[in-house]
mmCIF file of C-alpha atoms in Angstrom:
data_model
loop_
_atom_site.group_PDB
_atom_site.id
_atom_site.type_symbol
_atom_site.label_atom_id
_atom_site.label_comp_id
_atom_site.label_asym_id
_atom_site.label_seq_id
_atom_site.Cartn_x
_atom_site.Cartn_y
_atom_site.Cartn_z
ATOM 1 C CA MET D 331 28.814 0.013 106.653
ATOM 2 C CA GLU D 332 31.769 3.081 105.399
ATOM 3 C CA VAL D 333 34.140 0.312 104.233
ATOM 4 C CA GLU D 334 31.244 -1.643 102.188
ATOM 5 C CA VAL D 335 30.689 2.354 100.833
ATOM 6 C CA ARG D 336 34.725 2.653 100.082
ATOM 7 C CA ASP D 337 35.693 -1.097 99.281
ATOM 8 C CA ALA D 338 32.280 -0.885 96.480
ATOM 9 C CA ASP D 339 34.416 3.090 94.768
ATOM 10 C CA TRP D 340 37.410 1.151 94.377
ATOM 11 C CA SER D 341 35.097 -1.795 92.780
ATOM 12 C CA ALA D 342 33.667 0.034 90.699
ATOM 13 C CA LEU D 343 37.129 1.958 89.906
ATOM 14 C CA TYR D 344 38.917 -1.289 89.629
ATOM 15 C CA ASP D 345 35.781 -2.505 86.602
ATOM 16 C CA ALA D 346 35.639 1.033 85.404
ATOM 17 C CA HIS D 347 39.905 1.792 85.105
ATOM 18 C CA TYR D 348 41.176 -0.952 84.956
ATOM 19 C CA LEU D 349 41.862 -1.599 81.026
ATOM 20 C CA GLY D 350 42.933 1.555 80.383
ATOM 21 C CA LEU D 351 45.735 2.062 83.518
ATOM 22 C CA VAL D 352 46.330 -0.997 81.479
ATOM 23 C CA ARG D 353 47.168 0.784 78.585
ATOM 24 C CA LEU D 354 49.007 3.230 79.839
ATOM 25 C CA ALA D 355 51.000 1.605 82.276
ATOM 26 C CA VAL D 356 51.994 -0.737 78.642
ATOM 27 C CA ASN D 357 53.120 1.858 77.412
ATOM 28 C CA LEU D 358 55.346 2.846 80.299
ATOM 29 C CA VAL D 359 57.014 -0.545 80.512
ATOM 30 C CA ASP D 360 56.675 -2.594 77.254
ATOM 31 C CA ASP D 361 54.897 -5.189 78.136
ATOM 32 C CA LEU D 362 51.370 -6.567 78.885
ATOM 33 C CA ALA D 363 52.474 -8.193 82.202
ATOM 34 C CA THR D 364 53.732 -6.110 83.841
ATOM 35 C CA ALA D 365 51.794 -3.934 83.537
ATOM 36 C CA GLU D 366 48.814 -5.552 84.503
ATOM 37 C CA ASP D 367 51.334 -6.020 87.816
ATOM 38 C CA VAL D 368 51.702 -2.321 88.264
ATOM 39 C CA VAL D 369 47.940 -1.532 88.044
ATOM 40 C CA GLN D 370 47.118 -4.565 90.027
ATOM 41 C CA ASP D 371 49.497 -2.836 92.559
ATOM 42 C CA VAL D 372 48.038 0.400 92.276
ATOM 43 C CA PHE D 373 44.672 -0.877 93.347
ATOM 44 C CA ALA D 374 45.883 -2.501 96.014
ATOM 45 C CA ALA D 375 47.151 0.294 97.928
ATOM 46 C CA ALA D 376 44.907 2.429 96.955
ATOM 47 C CA GLN D 377 41.969 0.299 98.248
ATOM 48 C CA ARG D 378 43.081 1.638 102.054
ATOM 49 C CA ASN D 379 42.098 4.932 101.779
ATOM 50 C CA PRO D 380 39.164 5.702 100.720
ATOM 51 C CA PRO D 381 39.111 6.748 96.925
ATOM 52 C CA PRO D 382 40.012 10.310 96.495
ATOM 53 C CA ILE D 383 37.890 13.838 94.527
ATOM 54 C CA GLU D 384 39.989 13.260 91.002
ATOM 55 C CA PRO D 385 40.026 9.410 90.866
ATOM 56 C CA LEU D 386 41.063 9.269 87.471
ATOM 57 C CA ALA D 387 43.709 11.583 88.247
ATOM 58 C CA TYR D 388 45.476 9.694 91.207
ATOM 59 C CA LEU D 389 45.718 6.093 89.665
ATOM 60 C CA ARG D 390 47.458 7.731 86.679
ATOM 61 C CA THR D 391 49.471 9.346 88.949
ATOM 62 C CA ALA D 392 49.799 6.642 90.335
ATOM 63 C CA VAL D 393 50.354 3.867 87.848
ATOM 64 C CA VAL D 394 53.205 6.241 86.097
ATOM 65 C CA ASN D 395 54.486 6.131 90.392
ATOM 66 C CA ARG D 396 54.483 2.693 90.092
ATOM 67 C CA ALA D 397 55.650 2.064 86.831
ATOM 68 C CA ARG D 398 58.900 4.136 87.410
ATOM 69 C CA SER D 399 59.933 1.840 90.060
ATOM 70 C CA VAL D 400 59.819 -1.221 87.999
ATOM 71 C CA LEU D 401 61.362 0.591 85.560
ATOM 72 C CA ARG D 402 64.638 1.708 87.809
ATOM 73 C CA ARG D 403 64.575 -1.785 89.626
ATOM 74 C CA ARG D 404 64.646 -3.355 86.420
ATOM 75 C CA ARG D 405 66.490 -1.441 83.409
ATOM 76 C CA VAL D 406 67.728 -3.857 82.138
ATOM 77 C CA ALA D 407 64.052 -5.598 81.967
ATOM 78 C CA ARG D 408 63.715 -1.945 79.482
ATOM 79 C CA ALA D 409 65.943 -2.791 77.176
ATOM 80 C CA PHE D 410 64.612 -6.315 76.230
ATOM 81 C CA GLY D 411 60.757 -5.331 77.383
ATOM 82 C CA ALA D 412 62.013 -2.713 73.977
ATOM 83 C CA ARG D 413 62.355 -6.089 71.526
ATOM 84 C CA THR D 414 59.836 -7.949 72.657
ATOM 85 C CA THR D 415 57.782 -5.144 71.506
ATOM 86 C CA ALA D 416 59.206 -4.722 68.219
ATOM 87 C CA ILE D 417 58.824 -8.372 67.343
ATOM 88 C CA GLU D 418 55.043 -8.803 68.752
ATOM 89 C CA LEU D 419 53.884 -5.740 65.815
ATOM 90 C CA ALA D 420 55.602 -6.841 63.404
ATOM 91 C CA ASP D 421 54.107 -9.205 63.399
ATOM 92 C CA ALA D 422 50.741 -7.691 64.288
ATOM 93 C CA ALA D 423 50.086 -6.712 60.930
ATOM 94 C CA ASP D 424 50.976 -8.617 57.361
ATOM 95 C CA GLU D 425 49.500 -5.922 55.459
ATOM 96 C CA ASP D 426 50.809 -2.870 56.859
ATOM 97 C CA VAL D 427 54.950 -3.888 57.303
ATOM 98 C CA LEU D 428 56.242 -0.844 57.100
ATOM 99 C CA ARG D 429 54.115 1.174 58.754
ATOM 100 C CA THR D 430 54.195 -1.321 61.639
ATOM 101 C CA GLU D 431 58.316 -2.175 62.282
ATOM 102 C CA ARG D 432 57.997 2.589 61.502
ATOM 103 C CA ARG D 433 56.050 2.120 64.998
ATOM 104 C CA SER D 434 58.178 -0.422 66.515
ATOM 105 C CA ARG D 435 61.769 1.816 65.880
ATOM 106 C CA ILE D 436 59.036 4.850 67.394
ATOM 107 C CA LEU D 437 57.744 2.721 70.544
ATOM 108 C CA ALA D 438 61.643 1.165 70.737
ATOM 109 C CA ALA D 439 63.144 4.778 70.636
ATOM 110 C CA ILE D 440 60.275 6.034 73.302
ATOM 111 C CA ALA D 441 61.241 2.731 75.500
ATOM 112 C CA ALA D 442 65.530 4.365 75.654
ATOM 113 C CA LEU D 443 64.679 8.114 76.341
ATOM 114 C CA PRO D 444 65.644 8.648 79.465
ATOM 115 C CA VAL D 445 62.395 7.379 82.203
ATOM 116 C CA ARG D 446 60.925 11.287 82.840
ATOM 117 C CA GLN D 447 61.044 12.126 79.458
ATOM 118 C CA LYS D 448 59.090 8.777 78.669
ATOM 119 C CA GLU D 449 56.702 9.888 80.895
ATOM 120 C CA VAL D 450 55.995 12.916 79.469
ATOM 121 C CA VAL D 451 55.811 11.401 75.522
ATOM 122 C CA VAL D 452 53.422 9.419 76.975
ATOM 123 C CA LEU D 453 51.558 11.473 79.129
ATOM 124 C CA ARG D 454 50.813 14.559 76.600
ATOM 125 C CA TYR D 455 50.886 12.222 72.971
ATOM 126 C CA TYR D 456 49.086 9.102 74.724
ATOM 127 C CA GLU D 457 47.075 10.137 77.206
ATOM 128 C CA ASP D 458 46.904 13.873 75.741
ATOM 129 C CA LEU D 459 47.410 15.902 79.406
ATOM 130 C CA ARG D 460 48.302 20.075 78.226
ATOM 131 C CA VAL D 461 51.277 20.576 79.565
ATOM 132 C CA GLY D 462 50.545 21.397 83.680
ATOM 133 C CA GLU D 463 48.485 18.341 83.792
ATOM 134 C CA ILE D 464 51.891 16.380 82.666
ATOM 135 C CA ALA D 465 53.687 18.900 84.963
ATOM 136 C CA THR D 466 50.228 17.879 88.511
ATOM 137 C CA THR D 467 50.946 13.911 87.523
ATOM 138 C CA LEU D 468 54.711 13.142 87.806
ATOM 139 C CA GLY D 469 54.797 16.657 90.489
ATOM 140 C CA ILE D 470 57.612 18.702 88.156
ATOM 141 C CA SER D 471 57.167 22.430 86.676
ATOM 142 C CA PRO D 472 55.335 22.945 83.219
ATOM 143 C CA ALA D 473 59.062 24.098 82.393
ATOM 144 C CA ALA D 474 60.871 20.747 83.188
ATOM 145 C CA VAL D 475 57.733 19.603 80.999
ATOM 146 C CA SER D 476 58.537 21.218 77.776
ATOM 147 C CA THR D 477 62.007 20.654 78.862
ATOM 148 C CA SER D 478 61.543 16.957 78.815
ATOM 149 C CA LEU D 479 59.294 17.365 76.243
ATOM 150 C CA ALA D 480 61.548 19.449 74.041
ATOM 151 C CA ARG D 481 64.607 16.642 74.048
ATOM 152 C CA ALA D 482 62.676 13.048 73.936
ATOM 153 C CA LEU D 483 61.385 14.893 70.675
ATOM 154 C CA ASP D 484 64.764 15.905 69.994
ATOM 155 C CA ALA D 485 65.896 11.998 70.474
ATOM 156 C CA LEU D 486 63.322 10.881 68.143
ATOM 157 C CA LYS D 487 63.091 12.826 65.379
ATOM 158 C CA GLY D 488 66.818 11.658 65.240
ATOM 159 C CA VAL D 489 64.555 7.591 64.227
ATOM 160 C CA GLU D 490 65.654 6.619 60.810
ATOM 161 C CA ARG D 491 62.723 6.800 59.348
ATOM 162 C CA MET I 876 58.906 17.479 59.996
ATOM 163 C CA SER I 877 57.605 18.095 64.632
ATOM 164 C CA ASN I 878 53.599 17.713 63.794
ATOM 165 C CA ASP I 879 54.943 13.917 61.642
ATOM 166 C CA VAL I 880 56.826 13.194 64.669
ATOM 167 C CA GLU I 881 54.797 13.600 66.987
ATOM 168 C CA ALA I 882 51.304 11.695 64.890
ATOM 169 C CA GLU I 883 53.723 9.309 64.563
ATOM 170 C CA ILE I 884 54.201 9.065 67.893
ATOM 171 C CA ARG I 885 50.401 9.530 69.053
ATOM 172 C CA ASP I 886 50.395 6.402 66.633
ATOM 173 C CA ALA I 887 52.156 3.600 67.873
ATOM 174 C CA LEU I 888 51.538 4.430 71.413
ATOM 175 C CA ARG I 889 47.748 4.360 70.015
ATOM 176 C CA SER I 890 48.201 0.927 68.173
ATOM 177 C CA ARG I 891 49.823 -0.560 71.075
ATOM 178 C CA ALA I 892 47.711 0.629 73.664
ATOM 179 C CA LEU I 893 43.961 -0.395 72.014
ATOM 180 C CA ALA I 894 45.804 -4.079 70.893
ATOM 181 C CA ILE I 895 44.940 -4.537 74.667
ATOM 182 C CA THR I 896 41.147 -5.744 74.839
ATOM 183 C CA GLU I 897 40.054 -6.804 77.361
ATOM 184 C CA GLU I 898 40.186 -10.501 76.655
ATOM 185 C CA ASP I 899 44.042 -10.194 76.799
ATOM 186 C CA LEU I 900 44.349 -8.956 80.290
ATOM 187 C CA ASN I 901 45.157 -10.884 83.067
ATOM 188 C CA ARG I 902 42.129 -9.954 85.339
ATOM 189 C CA ARG I 903 41.220 -10.851 88.897
ATOM 190 C CA ASP I 904 37.956 -10.109 90.530
ATOM 191 C CA GLU I 905 40.304 -8.376 94.093
ATOM 192 C CA PRO I 906 43.094 -6.318 92.464
ATOM 193 C CA VAL I 907 46.802 -8.347 94.284
ATOM 194 C CA ARG I 908 49.721 -7.160 94.432
ATOM 195 C CA SER I 909 51.889 -8.748 91.878
ATOM 196 C CA GLY I 910 54.783 -11.236 93.152
ATOM 197 C CA HIS I 911 55.189 -12.429 97.072
ATOM 198 C CA ARG I 912 51.665 -13.271 96.676
ATOM 199 C CA THR I 913 51.950 -15.986 99.853
ATOM 200 C CA MET I 914 53.843 -13.467 101.261
ATOM 201 C CA LEU I 915 50.815 -10.533 100.721
ATOM 202 C CA ALA I 916 48.557 -12.969 102.901
ATOM 203 C CA ALA I 917 50.806 -13.430 105.494
ATOM 204 C CA LEU I 918 51.223 -9.001 106.060
ATOM 205 C CA ALA I 919 47.835 -8.770 105.043
ATOM 206 C CA VAL I 920 46.711 -11.163 109.024
ATOM 207 C CA ALA I 921 49.813 -9.758 110.241
ATOM 208 C CA ALA I 922 48.678 -6.412 109.742
ATOM 209 C CA VAL I 923 44.832 -6.998 110.252
ATOM 210 C CA VAL I 924 46.876 -7.936 114.232
ATOM 211 C CA ALA I 925 48.738 -4.836 113.986
ATOM 212 C CA ALA I 926 45.636 -2.802 113.622
ATOM 213 C CA ILE I 927 43.198 -4.643 116.021
ATOM 214 C CA ALA I 928 46.175 -3.858 118.699
ATOM 215 C CA VAL I 929 46.675 -0.708 117.577
ATOM 216 C CA GLY I 930 43.381 0.324 117.991
ATOM 217 C CA VAL I 931 42.419 -1.381 120.462
ATOM 218 C CA ALA I 932 45.598 -0.011 122.680
ATOM 219 C CA LEU I 933 44.529 3.582 120.982
ATOM 220 C CA ALA I 934 41.039 2.629 122.029
ATOM 221 C CA SER I 935 42.550 1.732 125.876
ATOM 222 C CA ALA I 936 44.875 4.333 126.013
ATOM 223 C CA PRO I 937 44.950 7.338 124.570
ATOM 224 C CA THR I 938 47.655 9.508 125.822
ATOM 225 C CA HIS I 939 50.681 9.560 125.137
ATOM 226 C CA PRO I 940 52.802 6.681 126.764
ATOM 227 C CA SER I 941 55.748 8.876 128.404
ATOM 228 C CA THR I 942 53.151 10.518 130.388
ATOM 229 C CA GLN I 943 51.741 6.967 131.955
ATOM 230 C CA PRO I 944 53.875 4.346 134.592
ATOM 231 C CA GLY I 945 56.245 2.677 132.719
ATOM 232 C CA GLY I 946 55.897 4.867 129.265
ATOM 233 C CA GLY I 947 55.659 2.014 126.591
ATOM 234 C CA GLN I 948 58.031 0.343 128.158
ATOM 235 C CA GLN I 949 55.818 -2.237 130.072
ATOM 236 C CA ALA I 950 54.993 -3.978 126.991
ATOM 237 C CA ASN I 951 55.652 -8.173 126.821
ATOM 238 C CA SER I 952 54.647 -8.236 123.575
ATOM 239 C CA CYS I 953 54.933 -5.737 119.509
ATOM 240 C CA SER I 954 52.524 -5.210 117.540
ATOM 241 C CA LEU I 955 55.323 -3.831 115.098
ATOM 242 C CA CYS I 956 57.913 -6.839 115.170
ATOM 243 C CA GLY I 957 58.783 -9.689 113.532
ATOM 244 C CA PRO I 958 58.024 -10.728 110.117
ATOM 245 C CA ASN I 959 55.829 -7.564 109.633
ATOM 246 C CA ALA I 960 57.972 -4.571 111.233
ATOM 247 C CA PRO I 961 59.192 -1.480 109.571
ATOM 248 C CA ILE I 962 62.803 -1.423 111.032
ATOM 249 C CA GLY I 963 66.031 -2.265 108.390
ATOM 250 C CA ILE I 964 64.472 -1.230 105.280
ATOM 251 C CA ASP I 965 65.198 1.655 103.628
ATOM 252 C CA TRP I 966 61.322 3.462 103.087
ATOM 253 C CA ARG I 967 60.747 5.448 100.216
ATOM 254 C CA LEU I 968 58.430 7.922 99.916
ATOM 255 C CA GLU I 969 55.642 7.407 97.376
ATOM 256 C CA THR I 970 52.706 9.368 97.841
ATOM 257 C CA VAL I 971 51.877 11.940 99.982
ATOM 258 C CA ARG I 972 48.150 12.765 100.628
ATOM 259 C CA ASP I 973 46.272 16.446 102.731
ATOM 260 C CA LYS I 974 43.706 18.319 102.409
ATOM 261 C CA ASP I 975 44.569 19.452 98.649
ATOM 262 C CA GLY I 976 45.376 16.549 96.932
ATOM 263 C CA THR I 977 47.455 13.511 96.551
ATOM 264 C CA PHE I 978 51.398 14.552 94.784
ATOM 265 C CA SER I 979 53.626 11.851 94.083
ATOM 266 C CA SER I 980 57.095 11.861 95.694
ATOM 267 C CA PRO I 981 59.178 15.919 95.665
ATOM 268 C CA SER I 982 62.648 13.574 95.138
ATOM 269 C CA PRO I 983 64.107 10.204 95.426
ATOM 270 C CA ARG I 984 65.828 11.334 98.514
ATOM 271 C CA VAL I 985 62.987 11.438 100.656
ATOM 272 C CA ARG I 986 62.709 8.395 103.073
ATOM 273 C CA ILE I 987 62.654 7.156 106.747
ATOM 274 C CA ALA I 988 64.999 4.382 107.930
ATOM 275 C CA PHE I 989 64.259 2.863 111.722
ATOM 276 C CA ARG I 990 68.102 1.319 111.716
ATOM 277 C CA HIS I 991 68.248 -1.735 113.624
ATOM 278 C CA ASP I 992 70.104 0.421 116.055
ATOM 279 C CA GLY I 993 67.606 1.793 117.745
ATOM 280 C CA THR I 994 67.895 5.320 115.223
ATOM 281 C CA LEU I 995 66.160 6.545 112.826
ATOM 282 C CA VAL I 996 66.896 8.654 109.419
ATOM 283 C CA ALA I 997 64.622 11.083 107.780
ATOM 284 C CA ASP I 998 65.223 13.259 104.739
ATOM 285 C CA ASP I 999 62.079 15.891 102.643
ATOM 286 C CA SER I 1000 64.878 16.471 100.319
ATOM 287 C CA VAL I 1001 65.064 19.583 101.919
ATOM 288 C CA ASN I 1002 66.322 18.915 105.259
ATOM 289 C CA PHE I 1003 67.426 15.865 106.967
ATOM 290 C CA TYR I 1004 66.331 15.166 110.678
ATOM 291 C CA SER I 1005 67.735 12.509 113.258
ATOM 292 C CA GLY I 1006 66.715 10.512 116.268
ATOM 293 C CA ARG I 1007 66.050 7.402 117.638
ATOM 294 C CA TYR I 1008 62.732 5.301 118.249
ATOM 295 C CA ARG I 1009 61.263 2.556 120.427
ATOM 296 C CA LEU I 1010 58.449 0.117 119.614
ATOM 297 C CA THR I 1011 55.510 -0.284 121.481
ATOM 298 C CA PRO I 1012 52.790 -2.476 121.660
ATOM 299 C CA THR I 1013 51.168 0.142 119.292
ATOM 300 C CA GLY I 1014 53.407 1.293 117.088
ATOM 301 C CA PHE I 1015 56.903 3.421 118.255
ATOM 302 C CA VAL I 1016 58.066 6.244 120.091
ATOM 303 C CA ILE I 1017 60.518 8.678 118.044
ATOM 304 C CA THR I 1018 62.352 11.036 120.592
ATOM 305 C CA ASP I 1019 65.255 13.471 120.688
ATOM 306 C CA VAL I 1020 64.883 13.838 117.089
ATOM 307 C CA ALA I 1021 67.162 16.920 115.215
ATOM 308 C CA SER I 1022 66.926 17.811 111.780
ATOM 309 C CA THR I 1023 68.399 20.759 109.393
ATOM 310 C CA ALA I 1024 67.176 24.164 109.625
ATOM 311 C CA ALA I 1025 67.442 24.909 105.673
ATOM 312 C CA GLY I 1026 64.426 26.698 104.374
ATOM 313 C CA TYR I 1027 62.396 26.074 101.152
ATOM 314 C CA ALA I 1028 61.915 29.130 98.896
ATOM 315 C CA GLY I 1029 59.417 27.618 96.114
ATOM 316 C CA SER I 1030 56.536 26.174 95.878
ATOM 317 C CA ASP I 1031 55.874 22.922 94.322
ATOM 318 C CA PRO I 1032 52.601 21.823 95.873
ATOM 319 C CA ALA I 1033 54.673 18.138 96.552
ATOM 320 C CA VAL I 1034 57.080 19.628 98.207
ATOM 321 C CA LEU I 1035 55.572 21.790 100.669
ATOM 322 C CA ALA I 1036 53.497 18.743 101.377
ATOM 323 C CA THR I 1037 55.976 15.966 101.669
ATOM 324 C CA GLN I 1038 57.841 18.769 104.797
ATOM 325 C CA ALA I 1039 54.980 19.502 106.695
ATOM 326 C CA GLY I 1040 54.171 16.153 106.867
ATOM 327 C CA MET I 1041 57.609 14.719 107.658
ATOM 328 C CA ALA I 1042 57.544 17.094 110.541
ATOM 329 C CA ALA I 1043 53.742 16.415 111.235
ATOM 330 C CA VAL I 1044 55.072 12.509 111.539
ATOM 331 C CA LEU I 1045 58.204 13.453 112.847
ATOM 332 C CA THR I 1046 57.131 16.040 116.010
ATOM 333 C CA THR I 1047 52.758 15.364 116.396
ATOM 334 C CA PRO I 1048 53.562 13.679 119.945
ATOM 335 C CA THR I 1049 49.766 10.813 118.387
ATOM 336 C CA ALA I 1050 51.854 9.553 115.254
ATOM 337 C CA ARG I 1051 55.180 9.480 116.686
ATOM 338 C CA THR I 1052 53.698 7.198 119.865
ATOM 339 C CA ARG I 1053 50.752 5.892 117.479
ATOM 340 C CA GLY I 1054 52.605 3.780 114.775
ATOM 341 C CA GLY I 1055 52.135 2.917 111.375
ATOM 342 C CA ASP I 1056 49.791 0.254 108.962
ATOM 343 C CA ILE I 1057 52.144 -1.888 107.112
ATOM 344 C CA VAL I 1058 50.075 -3.774 103.777
ATOM 345 C CA GLY I 1059 53.063 -5.794 101.213
ATOM 346 C CA TYR I 1060 55.746 -3.205 99.983
ATOM 347 C CA PHE I 1061 54.389 -0.227 101.652
ATOM 348 C CA LEU I 1062 54.298 1.687 104.763
ATOM 349 C CA VAL I 1063 51.944 4.584 105.995
ATOM 350 C CA LEU I 1064 52.535 6.971 108.101
ATOM 351 C CA SER I 1065 49.458 9.058 109.256
ATOM 352 C CA ALA I 1066 50.030 12.479 111.420
ATOM 353 C CA GLY I 1067 48.467 15.956 111.337
ATOM 354 C CA GLY I 1068 45.878 15.695 107.929
ATOM 355 C CA TYR I 1069 48.818 14.446 106.361
ATOM 356 C CA THR I 1070 49.340 10.446 104.669
ATOM 357 C CA LEU I 1071 52.740 9.511 103.636
ATOM 358 C CA THR I 1072 53.247 6.231 102.146
ATOM 359 C CA PHE I 1073 56.431 4.525 101.830
ATOM 360 C CA GLU I 1074 57.703 1.633 99.286
ATOM 361 C CA ALA I 1075 59.870 -0.293 100.559
ATOM 362 C CA GLY I 1076 63.730 0.309 98.899
ATOM 363 C CA PRO I 1077 66.760 -1.702 100.042
ATOM 364 C CA PRO I 1078 67.717 -2.786 103.717
ATOM 365 C CA VAL I 1079 69.312 0.190 105.612
ATOM 366 C CA THR I 1080 73.537 0.430 106.002
ATOM 367 C CA GLN I 1081 73.746 -0.196 109.467
ATOM 368 C CA PRO I 1082 76.189 1.897 111.068
ATOM 369 C CA SER I 1083 78.164 -0.855 113.392
ATOM 370 C CA THR I 1084 77.794 -4.404 112.696
ATOM 371 C CA ALA I 1085 76.218 -4.665 117.052
ATOM 372 C CA GLN I 1086 72.063 -6.272 115.501
ATOM 373 C CA VAL I 1087 69.946 -5.048 119.188
ATOM 374 C CA SER I 1088 66.690 -6.267 119.526
ATOM 375 C CA PRO I 1089 64.070 -2.853 118.740
ATOM 376 C CA THR I 1090 62.052 -3.625 122.093
ATOM 377 C CA SER I 1091 64.864 -2.887 123.989
ATOM 378 C CA THR I 1092 66.719 0.256 122.577
ATOM 379 C CA GLY I 1093 66.019 3.487 121.703
ATOM 380 C CA THR I 1094 65.576 6.178 124.559
ATOM 381 C CA PRO I 1095 66.397 5.338 128.279
ATOM 382 C CA THR I 1096 63.943 4.760 130.019
ATOM 383 C CA GLY I 1097 61.040 7.752 131.158
ATOM 384 C CA ALA I 1098 63.243 9.627 129.105
ATOM 385 C CA PRO I 1099 60.737 12.426 128.090
ATOM 386 C CA PRO I 1100 60.222 12.615 123.883
ATOM 387 C CA THR I 1101 62.225 15.766 122.806
ATOM 388 C CA TYR I 1102 61.912 17.570 119.498
ATOM 389 C CA VAL I 1103 64.513 19.815 118.863
ATOM 390 C CA HIS I 1104 63.319 21.659 115.569
ATOM 391 C CA GLY I 1105 65.441 24.016 114.156
ATOM 392 C CA SER I 1106 68.340 22.530 115.399
ATOM 393 C CA GLU I 1107 71.573 21.136 114.046
ATOM 394 C CA LEU I 1108 71.915 17.929 113.449
ATOM 395 C CA PRO I 1109 74.694 15.866 115.437
ATOM 396 C CA SER I 1110 78.227 14.793 113.585
#
C-alpha cells in the first residue's frame, strides 16, 4: 500500500510539473530534446524515494544538477545548442525580427556563460527566485550567488544591440 | 541600464520557455531514463533481484556478517557482481538527503570508488577516506577504513550533510555490510538517516594492471571490520 501511495504522488507531480520543469531545463541545456531527457531522468531517479516535503524545490534542484552534468559532459553540444536556439527563434516571429534577433543574441550569450553563472541567471530571471532561494537550490552561499549574478550581468551587458 | 538588461534577459528566457507547449513534448506515460533504455530495463530487473536478495538476507541474518561463522565468505553467489556491480566506477555524489532536506553535492570532488583490487577511496570534500571492501551476497563489507582528520569550520548544510552521510555510510556496521542499490546510473547508499545518491562517473584509474575478482579480494578471511577514525591516511 505504501508503494502505491508513493507512486501516485510521483505520478501527480510528474503530470503537474513536467512541462514547467522542461521549460526550466531548456533554458539550461538549450534544446528541447535534451531538456526532456533531463526531466525524465530526474523523475526516473526521484520516484525511488518518497516525495520530499517541498517536491517542486527538490525537483528544481535535481533538474539543475542533471542539466549541469549534461553541460559538463557535452560542452561542444552546448555551443551547438545555442546556435540552434537562435535559428528557431529567428523563424518564430516574422513580424518582429529585430526583437527576435535581440532575444537570440541574449540567449546565445547566456548559453556561453560559465555553467554556474548560467544557472544563477536562469533561476533569477526565469524562475524569479530570490538570492537566498537560489543559494539553497544550488547549494552555495548567497554571496557566491550575488557574485555570479554580477559577473553574468557584466558579461550580458556587452551583448550588442 | 542594468534594469534594461535584466528585463531583456527575463524576456528572452521566458519567450523561449513559453514557446514550448504540451504539443511540443514527447512526454511518456511513465518517466524513463533517457538513453540506454534497453540497458536500464536489464539493470532494473537486476536491481529488483538484488533488492530481493538483500531483503531476504537481511531478514534472515540481521547481525553483522563478521560476527557470524565465516563472515560473508561462505557465499557462492554475489548479488552485486556482474553488470550491476558498483566496481570500477568513479561514483560522483549528486544529492545527499537527511532530516533537514535534500542538498546537491557541495563539490564535484565528492565521490566514492570501489576499485577492482579490493580497495576503495572516498572524498567528502573535507576529508579523504581509504579502505578495503569485500562483496558479499547482501552487498559489501567495508574494512580498514582510514581518513584524514581535517575539520570544517563553515556552516554550509550541504557540506555538513555530506560529511556526516559519508561517515555514516563508511562506518555504520549495518550500512557497510548491507551495500547499496543501483538503478541505471545511480548508486544509492543509506545509513544513519542519510541517503547519498551517486551518479556514475568515469571508470576509476586502476592502481595496478592486476585485475582480481571482487569476490576473492578485500580483507583477509576472518579479519574484523575496523574503522580508524581520525587517523592519517597510509602513505
